[in-house]
JSON list of C-alpha atoms in Angstrom, two decimals:
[
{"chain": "X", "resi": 198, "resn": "UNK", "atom": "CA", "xyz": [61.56, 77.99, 87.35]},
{"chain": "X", "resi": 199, "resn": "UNK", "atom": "CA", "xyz": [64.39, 80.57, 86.98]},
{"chain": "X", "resi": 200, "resn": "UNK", "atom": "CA", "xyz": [63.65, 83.86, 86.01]},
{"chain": "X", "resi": 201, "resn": "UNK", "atom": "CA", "xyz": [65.63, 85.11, 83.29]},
{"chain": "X", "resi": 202, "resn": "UNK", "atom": "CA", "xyz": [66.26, 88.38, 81.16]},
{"chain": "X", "resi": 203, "resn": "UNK", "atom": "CA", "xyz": [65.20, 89.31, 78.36]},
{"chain": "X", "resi": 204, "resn": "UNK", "atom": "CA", "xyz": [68.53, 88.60, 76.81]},
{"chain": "X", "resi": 205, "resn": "UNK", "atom": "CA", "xyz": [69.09, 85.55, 78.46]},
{"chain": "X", "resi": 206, "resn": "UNK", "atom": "CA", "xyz": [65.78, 83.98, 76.72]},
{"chain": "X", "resi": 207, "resn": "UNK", "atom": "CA", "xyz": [66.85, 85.50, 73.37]},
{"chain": "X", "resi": 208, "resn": "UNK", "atom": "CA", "xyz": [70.23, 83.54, 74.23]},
{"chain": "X", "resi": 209, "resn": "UNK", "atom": "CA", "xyz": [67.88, 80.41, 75.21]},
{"chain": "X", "resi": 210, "resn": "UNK", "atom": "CA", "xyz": [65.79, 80.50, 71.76]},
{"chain": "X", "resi": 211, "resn": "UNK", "atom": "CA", "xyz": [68.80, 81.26, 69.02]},
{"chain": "X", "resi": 212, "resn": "UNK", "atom": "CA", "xyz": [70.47, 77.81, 71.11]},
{"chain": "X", "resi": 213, "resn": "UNK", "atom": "CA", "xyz": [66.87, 75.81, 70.48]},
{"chain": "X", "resi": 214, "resn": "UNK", "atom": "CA", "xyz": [67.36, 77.10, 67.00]},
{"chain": "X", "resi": 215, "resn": "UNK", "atom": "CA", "xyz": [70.84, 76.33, 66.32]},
{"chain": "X", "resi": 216, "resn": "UNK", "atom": "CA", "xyz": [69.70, 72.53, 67.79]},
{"chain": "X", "resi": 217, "resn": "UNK", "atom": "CA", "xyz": [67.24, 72.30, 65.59]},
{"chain": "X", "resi": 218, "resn": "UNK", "atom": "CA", "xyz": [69.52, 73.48, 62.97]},
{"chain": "X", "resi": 219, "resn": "UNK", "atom": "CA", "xyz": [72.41, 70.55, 63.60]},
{"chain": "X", "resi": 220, "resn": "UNK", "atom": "CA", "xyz": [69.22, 67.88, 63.44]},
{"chain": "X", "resi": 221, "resn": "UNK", "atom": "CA", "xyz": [68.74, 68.73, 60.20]},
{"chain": "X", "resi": 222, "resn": "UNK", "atom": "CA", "xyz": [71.99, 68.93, 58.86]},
{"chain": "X", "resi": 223, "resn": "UNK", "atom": "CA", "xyz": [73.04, 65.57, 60.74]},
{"chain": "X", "resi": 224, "resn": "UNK", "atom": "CA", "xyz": [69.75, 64.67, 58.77]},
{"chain": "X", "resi": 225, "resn": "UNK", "atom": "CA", "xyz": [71.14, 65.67, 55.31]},
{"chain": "X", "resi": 226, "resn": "UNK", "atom": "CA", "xyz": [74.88, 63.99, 56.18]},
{"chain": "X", "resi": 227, "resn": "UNK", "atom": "CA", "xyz": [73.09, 60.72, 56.83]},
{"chain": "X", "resi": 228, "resn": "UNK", "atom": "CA", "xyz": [71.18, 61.06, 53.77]},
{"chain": "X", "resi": 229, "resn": "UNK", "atom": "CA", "xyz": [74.22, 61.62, 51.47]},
{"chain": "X", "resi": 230, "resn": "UNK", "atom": "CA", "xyz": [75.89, 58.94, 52.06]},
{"chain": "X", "resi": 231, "resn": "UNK", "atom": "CA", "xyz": [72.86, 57.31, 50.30]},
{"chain": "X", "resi": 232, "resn": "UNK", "atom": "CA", "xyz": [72.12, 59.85, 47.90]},
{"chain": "X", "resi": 233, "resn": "UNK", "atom": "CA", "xyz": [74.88, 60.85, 45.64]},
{"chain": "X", "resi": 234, "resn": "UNK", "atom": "CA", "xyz": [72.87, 64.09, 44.73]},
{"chain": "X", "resi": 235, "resn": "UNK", "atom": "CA", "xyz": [73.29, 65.66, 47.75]},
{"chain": "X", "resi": 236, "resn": "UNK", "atom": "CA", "xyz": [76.55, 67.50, 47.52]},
{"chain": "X", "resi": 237, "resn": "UNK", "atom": "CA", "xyz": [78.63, 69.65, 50.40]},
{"chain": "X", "resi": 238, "resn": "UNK", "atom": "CA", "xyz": [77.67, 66.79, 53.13]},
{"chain": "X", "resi": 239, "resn": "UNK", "atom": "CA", "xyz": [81.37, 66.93, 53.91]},
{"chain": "X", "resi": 240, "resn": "UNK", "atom": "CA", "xyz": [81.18, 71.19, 54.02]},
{"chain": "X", "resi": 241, "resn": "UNK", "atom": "CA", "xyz": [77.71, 70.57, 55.97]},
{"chain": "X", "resi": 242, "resn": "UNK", "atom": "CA", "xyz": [79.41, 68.13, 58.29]},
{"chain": "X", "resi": 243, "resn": "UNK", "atom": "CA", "xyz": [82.45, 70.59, 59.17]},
{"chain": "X", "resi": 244, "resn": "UNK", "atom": "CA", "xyz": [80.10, 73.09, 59.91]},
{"chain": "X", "resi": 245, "resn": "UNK", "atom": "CA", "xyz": [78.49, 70.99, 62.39]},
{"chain": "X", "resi": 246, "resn": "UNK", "atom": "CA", "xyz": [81.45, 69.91, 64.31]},
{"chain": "X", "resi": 247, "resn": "UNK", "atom": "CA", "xyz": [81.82, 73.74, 64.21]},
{"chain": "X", "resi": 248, "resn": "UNK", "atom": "CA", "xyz": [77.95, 74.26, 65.85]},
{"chain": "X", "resi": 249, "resn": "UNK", "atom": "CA", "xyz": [78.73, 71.29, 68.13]},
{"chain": "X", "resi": 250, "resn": "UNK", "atom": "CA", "xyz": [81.71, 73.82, 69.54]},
{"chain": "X", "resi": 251, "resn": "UNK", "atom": "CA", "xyz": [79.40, 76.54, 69.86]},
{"chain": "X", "resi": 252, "resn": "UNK", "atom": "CA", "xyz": [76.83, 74.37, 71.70]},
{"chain": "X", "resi": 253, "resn": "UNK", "atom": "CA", "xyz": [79.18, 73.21, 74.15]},
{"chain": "X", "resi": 254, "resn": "UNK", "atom": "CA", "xyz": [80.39, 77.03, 75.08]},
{"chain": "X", "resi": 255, "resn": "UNK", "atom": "CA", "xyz": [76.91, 77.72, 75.40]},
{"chain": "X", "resi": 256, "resn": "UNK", "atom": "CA", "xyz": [76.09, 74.98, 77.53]},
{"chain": "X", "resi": 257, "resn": "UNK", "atom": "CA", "xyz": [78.92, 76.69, 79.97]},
{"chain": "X", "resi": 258, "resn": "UNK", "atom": "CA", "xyz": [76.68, 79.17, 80.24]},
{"chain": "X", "resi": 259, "resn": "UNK", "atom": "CA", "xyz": [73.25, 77.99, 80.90]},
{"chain": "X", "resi": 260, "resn": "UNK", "atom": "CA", "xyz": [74.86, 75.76, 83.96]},
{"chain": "X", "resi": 261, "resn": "UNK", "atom": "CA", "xyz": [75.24, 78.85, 84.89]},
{"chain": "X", "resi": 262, "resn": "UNK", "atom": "CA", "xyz": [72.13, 79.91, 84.72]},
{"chain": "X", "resi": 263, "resn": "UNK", "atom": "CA", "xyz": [70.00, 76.95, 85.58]},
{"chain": "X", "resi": 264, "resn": "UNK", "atom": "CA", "xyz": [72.67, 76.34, 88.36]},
{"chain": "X", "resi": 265, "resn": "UNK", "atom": "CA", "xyz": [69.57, 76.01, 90.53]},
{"chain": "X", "resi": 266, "resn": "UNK", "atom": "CA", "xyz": [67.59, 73.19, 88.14]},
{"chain": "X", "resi": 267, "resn": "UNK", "atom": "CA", "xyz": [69.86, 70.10, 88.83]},
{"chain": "X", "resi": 268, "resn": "UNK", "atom": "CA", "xyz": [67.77, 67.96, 86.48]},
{"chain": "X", "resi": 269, "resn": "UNK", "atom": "CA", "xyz": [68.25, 70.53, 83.69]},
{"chain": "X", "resi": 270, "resn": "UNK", "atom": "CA", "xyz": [71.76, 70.86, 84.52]},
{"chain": "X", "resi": 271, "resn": "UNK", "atom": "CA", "xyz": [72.13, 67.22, 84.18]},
{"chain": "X", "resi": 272, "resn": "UNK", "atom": "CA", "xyz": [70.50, 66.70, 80.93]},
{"chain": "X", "resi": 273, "resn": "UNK", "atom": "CA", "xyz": [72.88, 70.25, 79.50]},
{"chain": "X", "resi": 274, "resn": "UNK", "atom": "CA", "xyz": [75.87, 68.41, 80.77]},
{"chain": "X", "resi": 275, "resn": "UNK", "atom": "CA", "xyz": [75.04, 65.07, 78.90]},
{"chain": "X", "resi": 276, "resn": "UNK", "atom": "CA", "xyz": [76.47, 67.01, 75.77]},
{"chain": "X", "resi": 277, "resn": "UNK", "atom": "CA", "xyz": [79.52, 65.51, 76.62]},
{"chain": "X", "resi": 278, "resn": "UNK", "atom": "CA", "xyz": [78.10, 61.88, 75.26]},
{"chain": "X", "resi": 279, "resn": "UNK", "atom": "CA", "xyz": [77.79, 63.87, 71.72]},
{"chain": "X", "resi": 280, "resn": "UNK", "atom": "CA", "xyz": [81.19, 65.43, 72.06]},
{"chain": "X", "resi": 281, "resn": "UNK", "atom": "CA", "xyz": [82.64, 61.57, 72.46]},
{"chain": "X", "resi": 282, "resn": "UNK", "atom": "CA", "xyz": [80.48, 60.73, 69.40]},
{"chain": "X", "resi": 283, "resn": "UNK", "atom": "CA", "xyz": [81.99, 64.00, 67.62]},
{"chain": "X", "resi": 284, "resn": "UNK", "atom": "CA", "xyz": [85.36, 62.89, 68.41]},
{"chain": "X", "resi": 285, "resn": "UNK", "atom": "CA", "xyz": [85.59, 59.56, 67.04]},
{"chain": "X", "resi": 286, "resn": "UNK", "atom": "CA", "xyz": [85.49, 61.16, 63.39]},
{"chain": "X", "resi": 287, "resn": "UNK", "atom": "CA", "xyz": [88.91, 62.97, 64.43]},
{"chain": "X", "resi": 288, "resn": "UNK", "atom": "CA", "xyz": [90.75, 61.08, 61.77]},
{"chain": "X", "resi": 289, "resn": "UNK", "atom": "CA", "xyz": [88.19, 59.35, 59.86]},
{"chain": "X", "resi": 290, "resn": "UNK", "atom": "CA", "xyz": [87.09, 61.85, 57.61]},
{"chain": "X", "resi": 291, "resn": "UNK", "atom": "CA", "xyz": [88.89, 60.87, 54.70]},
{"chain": "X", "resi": 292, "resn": "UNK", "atom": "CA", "xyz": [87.31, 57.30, 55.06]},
{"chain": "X", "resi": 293, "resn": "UNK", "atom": "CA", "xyz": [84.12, 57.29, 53.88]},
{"chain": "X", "resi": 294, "resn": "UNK", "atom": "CA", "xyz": [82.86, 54.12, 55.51]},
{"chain": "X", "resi": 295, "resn": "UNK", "atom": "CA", "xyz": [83.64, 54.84, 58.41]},
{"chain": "X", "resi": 296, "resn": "UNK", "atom": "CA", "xyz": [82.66, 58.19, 58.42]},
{"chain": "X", "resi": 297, "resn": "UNK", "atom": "CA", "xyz": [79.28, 56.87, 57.41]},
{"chain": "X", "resi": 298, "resn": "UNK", "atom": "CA", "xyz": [79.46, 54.51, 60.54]},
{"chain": "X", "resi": 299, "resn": "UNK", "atom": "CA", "xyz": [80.81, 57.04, 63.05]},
{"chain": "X", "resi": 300, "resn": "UNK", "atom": "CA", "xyz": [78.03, 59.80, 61.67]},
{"chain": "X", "resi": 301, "resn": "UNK", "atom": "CA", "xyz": [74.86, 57.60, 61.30]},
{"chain": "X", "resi": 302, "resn": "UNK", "atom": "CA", "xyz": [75.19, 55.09, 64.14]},
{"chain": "X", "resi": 303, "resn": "UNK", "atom": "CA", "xyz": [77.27, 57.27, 66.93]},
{"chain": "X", "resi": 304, "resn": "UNK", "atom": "CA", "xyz": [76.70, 61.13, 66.64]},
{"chain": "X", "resi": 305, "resn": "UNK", "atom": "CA", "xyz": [73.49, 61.45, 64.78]},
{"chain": "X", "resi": 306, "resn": "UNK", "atom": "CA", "xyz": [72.03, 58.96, 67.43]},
{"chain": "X", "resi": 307, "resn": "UNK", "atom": "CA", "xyz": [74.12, 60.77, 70.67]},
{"chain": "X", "resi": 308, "resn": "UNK", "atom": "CA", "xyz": [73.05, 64.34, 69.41]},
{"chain": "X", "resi": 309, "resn": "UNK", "atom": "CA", "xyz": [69.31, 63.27, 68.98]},
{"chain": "X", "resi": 310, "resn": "UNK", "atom": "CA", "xyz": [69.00, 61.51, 72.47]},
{"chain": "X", "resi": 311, "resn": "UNK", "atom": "CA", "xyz": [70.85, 64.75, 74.14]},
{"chain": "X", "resi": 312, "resn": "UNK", "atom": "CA", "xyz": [68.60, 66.98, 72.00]},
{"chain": "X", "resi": 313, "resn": "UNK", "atom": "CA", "xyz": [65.66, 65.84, 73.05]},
{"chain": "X", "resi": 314, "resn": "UNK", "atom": "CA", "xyz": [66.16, 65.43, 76.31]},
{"chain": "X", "resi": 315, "resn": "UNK", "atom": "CA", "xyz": [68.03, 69.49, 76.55]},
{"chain": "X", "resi": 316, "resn": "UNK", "atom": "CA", "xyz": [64.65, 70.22, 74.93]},
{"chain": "X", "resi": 317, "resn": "UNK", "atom": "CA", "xyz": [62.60, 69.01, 77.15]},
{"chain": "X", "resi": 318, "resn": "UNK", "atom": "CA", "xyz": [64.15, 70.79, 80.14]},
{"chain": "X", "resi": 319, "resn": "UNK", "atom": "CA", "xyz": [64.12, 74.30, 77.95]},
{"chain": "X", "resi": 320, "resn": "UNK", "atom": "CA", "xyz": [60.88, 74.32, 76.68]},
{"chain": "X", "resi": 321, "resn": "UNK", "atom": "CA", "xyz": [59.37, 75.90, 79.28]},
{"chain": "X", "resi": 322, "resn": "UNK", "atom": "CA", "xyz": [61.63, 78.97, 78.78]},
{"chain": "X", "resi": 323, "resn": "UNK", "atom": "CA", "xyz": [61.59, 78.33, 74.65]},
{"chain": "X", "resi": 324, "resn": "UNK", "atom": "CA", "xyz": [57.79, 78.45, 74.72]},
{"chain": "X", "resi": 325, "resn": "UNK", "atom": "CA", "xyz": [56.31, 81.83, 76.02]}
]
């Protein structure tokens, strides 16, 4: 296990949060395109795309530190199947079926399998 600062956990807890965060909203997106009621899914989905950014700058960063954990690593640098997912609404967001497709049946499914599988490796350092 890598010992990290007290920063670098901090770092390492806001990211579990901010996952945790995109779950729900990708959630809420797939729910819209059921319910009517729910209003700003297309604001909430921006804002993801925007979190998906952040995640993958992060993710720079904790290769960095885990450089030593090739399993964690592995499972960090697997983002890149959500980013694929992510980039298939470039485009598309105007159409509403297939932004429906693209949200509930490619990223909402990528981001989930990378989440918990990022989790999995973190929650050692997460849960102290």
């Amino acid at each position: 296990m890598t010992e990290l600062t007290s920063t670098a956990l901090d770092i390492i807890r806001q990211y579990a949060a901010l996952l945790e965060t995109v779950e729900e909203g990708l959630d809420y997106v797939e729910a819209s395109f059921s319910d009517p009621r729910r209003m700003h899914a297309d604001v909430l989905l921006a804002d993801i795309l925007l979190a998906l950014g952040k995640i993958g700058e992060t993710n720079v960063y904790l290769c960095q530190l885990f450089v030593g954990e090739s399993d964690l690593v592995g499972h960090i640098e697997r983002f890149a199947d959500v980013l694929e997912a992510a980039a298939a609404l470039d485009g598309q967001l105007s159409d509403a079926a297939a932004k429906e497709r693209i949200v509930c049946e490619r990223l909402s499914p990528a981001f989930q399998a990378w989440k918990l599988a990022a989790e999995g490796g973190l929650r050692r350092y997460v849960v102290q």
